[in-house]
Coordinates of N, CA and C in Angstrom, one line a residue:
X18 N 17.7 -47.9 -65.4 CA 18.0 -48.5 -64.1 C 17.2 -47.7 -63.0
X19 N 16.8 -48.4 -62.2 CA 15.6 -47.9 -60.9 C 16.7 -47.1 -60.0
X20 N 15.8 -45.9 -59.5 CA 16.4 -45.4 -58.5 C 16.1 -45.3 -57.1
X21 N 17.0 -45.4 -55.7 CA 16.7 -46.0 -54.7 C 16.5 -44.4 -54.2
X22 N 15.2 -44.2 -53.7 CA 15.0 -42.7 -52.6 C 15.2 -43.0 -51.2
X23 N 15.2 -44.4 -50.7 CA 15.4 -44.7 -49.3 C 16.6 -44.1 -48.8
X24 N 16.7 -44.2 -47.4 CA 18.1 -43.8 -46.9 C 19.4 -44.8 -47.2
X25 N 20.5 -44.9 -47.0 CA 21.7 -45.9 -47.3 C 21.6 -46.6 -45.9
X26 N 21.8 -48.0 -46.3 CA 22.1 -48.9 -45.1 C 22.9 -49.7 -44.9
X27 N 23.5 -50.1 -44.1 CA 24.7 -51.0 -44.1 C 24.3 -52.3 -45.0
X28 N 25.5 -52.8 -45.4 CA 25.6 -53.7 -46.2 C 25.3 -55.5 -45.2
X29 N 24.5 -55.9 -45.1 CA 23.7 -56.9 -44.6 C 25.5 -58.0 -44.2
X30 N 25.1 -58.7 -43.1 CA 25.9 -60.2 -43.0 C 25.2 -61.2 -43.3
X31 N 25.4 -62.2 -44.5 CA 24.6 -63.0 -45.1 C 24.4 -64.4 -44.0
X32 N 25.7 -64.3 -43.4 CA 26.5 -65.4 -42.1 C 25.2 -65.3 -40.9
X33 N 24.6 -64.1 -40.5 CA 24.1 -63.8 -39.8 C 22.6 -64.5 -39.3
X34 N 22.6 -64.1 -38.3 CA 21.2 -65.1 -38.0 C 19.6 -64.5 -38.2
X35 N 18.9 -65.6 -38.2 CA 17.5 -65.2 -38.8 C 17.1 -64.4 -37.5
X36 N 17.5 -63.9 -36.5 CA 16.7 -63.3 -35.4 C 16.9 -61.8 -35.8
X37 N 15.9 -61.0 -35.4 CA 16.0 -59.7 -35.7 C 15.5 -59.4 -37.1
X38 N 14.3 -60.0 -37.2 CA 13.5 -59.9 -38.9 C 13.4 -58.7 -38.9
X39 N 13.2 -58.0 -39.8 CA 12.9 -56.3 -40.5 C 12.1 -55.9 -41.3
X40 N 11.5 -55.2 -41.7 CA 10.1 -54.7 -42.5 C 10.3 -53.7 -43.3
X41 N 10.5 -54.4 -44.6 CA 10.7 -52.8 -45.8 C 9.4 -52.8 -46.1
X42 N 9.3 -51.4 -46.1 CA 8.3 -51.1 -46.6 C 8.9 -50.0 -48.0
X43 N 8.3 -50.6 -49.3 CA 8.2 -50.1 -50.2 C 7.1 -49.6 -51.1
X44 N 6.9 -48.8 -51.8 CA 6.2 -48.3 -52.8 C 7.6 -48.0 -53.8
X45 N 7.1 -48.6 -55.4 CA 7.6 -48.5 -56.6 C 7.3 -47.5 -57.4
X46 N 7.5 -46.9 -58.4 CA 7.0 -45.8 -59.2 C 7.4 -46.6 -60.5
X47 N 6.5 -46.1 -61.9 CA 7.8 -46.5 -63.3 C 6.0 -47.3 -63.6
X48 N 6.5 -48.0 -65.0 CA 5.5 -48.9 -65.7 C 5.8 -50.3 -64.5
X49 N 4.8 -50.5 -63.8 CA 5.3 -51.4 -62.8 C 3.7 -52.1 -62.7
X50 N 2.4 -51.7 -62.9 CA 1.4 -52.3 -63.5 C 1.1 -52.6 -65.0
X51 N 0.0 -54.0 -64.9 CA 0.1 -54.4 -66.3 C 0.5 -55.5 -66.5
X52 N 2.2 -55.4 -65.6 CA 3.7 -55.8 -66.5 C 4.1 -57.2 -65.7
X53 N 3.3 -57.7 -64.7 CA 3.9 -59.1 -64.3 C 4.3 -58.3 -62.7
X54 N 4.5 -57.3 -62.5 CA 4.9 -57.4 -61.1 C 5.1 -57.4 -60.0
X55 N 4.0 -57.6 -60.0 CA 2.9 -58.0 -58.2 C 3.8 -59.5 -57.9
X56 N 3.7 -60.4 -59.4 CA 3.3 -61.6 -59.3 C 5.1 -61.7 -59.5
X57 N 5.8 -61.7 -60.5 CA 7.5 -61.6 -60.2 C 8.0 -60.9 -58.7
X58 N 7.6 -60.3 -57.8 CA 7.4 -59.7 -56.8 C 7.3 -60.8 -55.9
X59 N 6.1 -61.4 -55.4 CA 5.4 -62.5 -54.8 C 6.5 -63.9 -55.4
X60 N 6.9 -63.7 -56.2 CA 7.9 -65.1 -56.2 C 9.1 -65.0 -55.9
X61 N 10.0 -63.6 -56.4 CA 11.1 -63.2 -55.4 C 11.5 -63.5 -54.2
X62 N 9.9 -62.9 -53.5 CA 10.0 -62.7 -51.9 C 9.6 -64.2 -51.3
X63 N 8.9 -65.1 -52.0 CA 9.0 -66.6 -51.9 C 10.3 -67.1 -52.1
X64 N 10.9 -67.2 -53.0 CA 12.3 -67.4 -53.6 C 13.2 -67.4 -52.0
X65 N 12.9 -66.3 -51.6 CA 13.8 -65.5 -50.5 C 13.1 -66.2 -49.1
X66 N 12.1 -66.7 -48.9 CA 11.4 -66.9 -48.1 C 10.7 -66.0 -47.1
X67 N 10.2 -64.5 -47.8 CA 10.3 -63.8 -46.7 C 8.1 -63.5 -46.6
X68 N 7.8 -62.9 -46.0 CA 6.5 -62.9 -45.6 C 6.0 -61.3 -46.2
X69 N 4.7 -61.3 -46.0 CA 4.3 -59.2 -46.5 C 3.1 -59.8 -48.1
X70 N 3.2 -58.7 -48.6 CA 2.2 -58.7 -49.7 C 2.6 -57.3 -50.3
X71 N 2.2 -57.7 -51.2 CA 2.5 -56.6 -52.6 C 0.8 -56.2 -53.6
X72 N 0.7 -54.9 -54.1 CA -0.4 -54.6 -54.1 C -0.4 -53.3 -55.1
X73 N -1.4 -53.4 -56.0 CA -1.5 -52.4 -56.9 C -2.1 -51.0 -56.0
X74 N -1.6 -49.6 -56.4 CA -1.9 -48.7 -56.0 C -2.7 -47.8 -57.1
X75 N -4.2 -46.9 -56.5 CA -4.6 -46.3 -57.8 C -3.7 -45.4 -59.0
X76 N -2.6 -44.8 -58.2 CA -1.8 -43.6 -58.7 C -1.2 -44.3 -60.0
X77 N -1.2 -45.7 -59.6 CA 0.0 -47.0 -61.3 C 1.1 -47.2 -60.1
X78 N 1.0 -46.7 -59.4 CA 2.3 -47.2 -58.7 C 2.4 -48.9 -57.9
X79 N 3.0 -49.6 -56.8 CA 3.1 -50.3 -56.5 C 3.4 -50.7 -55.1
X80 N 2.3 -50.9 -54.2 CA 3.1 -51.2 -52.9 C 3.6 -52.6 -52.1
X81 N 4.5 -52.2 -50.8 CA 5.2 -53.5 -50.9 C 5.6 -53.4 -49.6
X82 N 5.2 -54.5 -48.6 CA 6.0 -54.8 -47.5 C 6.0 -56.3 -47.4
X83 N 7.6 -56.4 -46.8 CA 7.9 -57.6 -46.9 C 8.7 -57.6 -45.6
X84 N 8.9 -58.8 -44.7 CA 9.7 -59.2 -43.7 C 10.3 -60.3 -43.4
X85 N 11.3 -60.5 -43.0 CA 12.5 -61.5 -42.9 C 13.4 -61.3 -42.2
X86 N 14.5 -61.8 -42.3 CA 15.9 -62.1 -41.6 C 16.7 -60.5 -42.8
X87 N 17.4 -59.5 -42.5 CA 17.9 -57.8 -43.1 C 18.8 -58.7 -43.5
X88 N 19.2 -60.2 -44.3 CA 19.9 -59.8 -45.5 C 19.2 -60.4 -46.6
X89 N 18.2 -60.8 -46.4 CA 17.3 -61.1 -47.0 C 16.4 -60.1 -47.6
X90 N 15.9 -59.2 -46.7 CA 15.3 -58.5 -47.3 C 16.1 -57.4 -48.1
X91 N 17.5 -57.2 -47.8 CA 18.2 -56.3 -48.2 C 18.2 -57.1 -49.9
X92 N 18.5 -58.2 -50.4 CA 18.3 -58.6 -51.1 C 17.2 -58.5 -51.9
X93 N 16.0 -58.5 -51.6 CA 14.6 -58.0 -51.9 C 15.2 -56.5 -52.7
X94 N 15.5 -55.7 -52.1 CA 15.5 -54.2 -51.7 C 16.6 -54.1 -53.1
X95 N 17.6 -54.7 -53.6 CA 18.3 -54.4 -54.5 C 17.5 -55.1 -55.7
X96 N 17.3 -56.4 -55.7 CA 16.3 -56.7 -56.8 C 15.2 -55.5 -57.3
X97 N 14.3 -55.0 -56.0 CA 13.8 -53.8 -56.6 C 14.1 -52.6 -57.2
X98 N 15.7 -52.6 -56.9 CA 16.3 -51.2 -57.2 C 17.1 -52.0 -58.7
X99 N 16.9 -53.0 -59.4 CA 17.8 -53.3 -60.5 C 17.0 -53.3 -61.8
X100 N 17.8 -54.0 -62.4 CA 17.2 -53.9 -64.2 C 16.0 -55.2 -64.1
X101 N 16.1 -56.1 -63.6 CA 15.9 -57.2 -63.4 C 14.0 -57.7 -63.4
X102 N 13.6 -56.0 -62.7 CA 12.5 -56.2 -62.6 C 11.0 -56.4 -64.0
X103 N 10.0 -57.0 -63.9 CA 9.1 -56.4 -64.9 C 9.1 -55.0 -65.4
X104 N 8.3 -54.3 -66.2 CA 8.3 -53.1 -66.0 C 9.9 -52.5 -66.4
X105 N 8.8 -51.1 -66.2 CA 10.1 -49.8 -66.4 C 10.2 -49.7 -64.6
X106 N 11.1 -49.6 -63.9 CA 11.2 -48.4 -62.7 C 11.7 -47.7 -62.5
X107 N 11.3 -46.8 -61.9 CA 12.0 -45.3 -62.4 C 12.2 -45.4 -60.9
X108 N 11.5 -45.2 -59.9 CA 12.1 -45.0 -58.5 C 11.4 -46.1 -57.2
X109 N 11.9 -46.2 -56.3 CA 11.7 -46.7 -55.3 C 11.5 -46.3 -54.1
X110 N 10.8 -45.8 -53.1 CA 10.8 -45.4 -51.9 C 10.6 -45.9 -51.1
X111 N 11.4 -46.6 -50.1 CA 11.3 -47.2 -48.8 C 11.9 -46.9 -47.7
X112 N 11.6 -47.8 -46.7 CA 11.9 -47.6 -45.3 C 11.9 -49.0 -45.0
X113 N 13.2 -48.8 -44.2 CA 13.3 -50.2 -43.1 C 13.0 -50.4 -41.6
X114 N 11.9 -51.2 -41.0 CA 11.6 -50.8 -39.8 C 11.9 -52.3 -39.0
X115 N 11.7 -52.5 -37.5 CA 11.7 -53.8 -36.9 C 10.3 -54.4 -38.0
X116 N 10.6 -55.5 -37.5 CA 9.3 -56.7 -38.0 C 8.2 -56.9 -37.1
X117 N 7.1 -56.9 -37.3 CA 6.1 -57.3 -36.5 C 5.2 -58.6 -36.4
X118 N 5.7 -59.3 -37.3 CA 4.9 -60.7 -37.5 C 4.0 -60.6 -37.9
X119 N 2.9 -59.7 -38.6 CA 1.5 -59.7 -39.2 C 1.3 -60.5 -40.3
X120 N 2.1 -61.3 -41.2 CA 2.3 -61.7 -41.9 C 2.4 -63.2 -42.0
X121 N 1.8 -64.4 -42.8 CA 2.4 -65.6 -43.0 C 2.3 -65.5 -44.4
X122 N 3.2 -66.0 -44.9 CA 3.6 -66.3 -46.5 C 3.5 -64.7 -47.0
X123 N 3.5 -64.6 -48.2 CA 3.8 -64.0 -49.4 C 2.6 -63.7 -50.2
X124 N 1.7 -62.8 -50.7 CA 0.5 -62.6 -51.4 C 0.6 -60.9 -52.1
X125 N 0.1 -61.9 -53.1 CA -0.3 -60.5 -54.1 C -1.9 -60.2 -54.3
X126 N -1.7 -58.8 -53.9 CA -3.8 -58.4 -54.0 C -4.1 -57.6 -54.7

């Protein structure tokens, strides 16, 4: 099971409105290249509808920012922390910031 290094955050209102998008930023740790998960990653966050890009790092690790409506991405944010993923994951490190709009759609590079 992946482990979350971020800080704890309130638990999202799903009721809630799309204003006030948010920007996780993530990096993955674990067998996470190779393994499908740039691209199970990029369909999640489509799934979800949310915007950012996901990207192989030289270390093997994985990076990841995405933005959306916070319960959306909070959603993101637990899929990354679950069994569910490709790969092994051992940890996760992120941060949640305001959104800045740099983003349209979803891409893996």
């Amino acid at each position: 099971m992946a482990r979350h290094a971020g800080s704890p955050s309130e638990e999202p209102d799903p009721a809630a409105s799309d204003a006030g998008a948010v920007r996780l930023t993530a990096r993955v740790f674990g067998v996470v290249q190779g393994v499908g998960f740039r691209y199970w990653t990029m369909g999640k966050a489509d799934e979800l509808g949310l915007s950012g890009e996901v990207r192989n790092l030289d270390d093997g690790s994985v990076a990841l920012v995405a933005e959306g409506p916070q319960w959306k991405v909070h959603e993101l944010r637990e899929w990354l922390n679950s069994d569910r993923t490709p790969g092994r994951v051992e940890r996760v490190e992120d941060s949640i910031s305001e959104a800045d709009g740099t983003f349209r759609g979803f891409n893996a590079r």
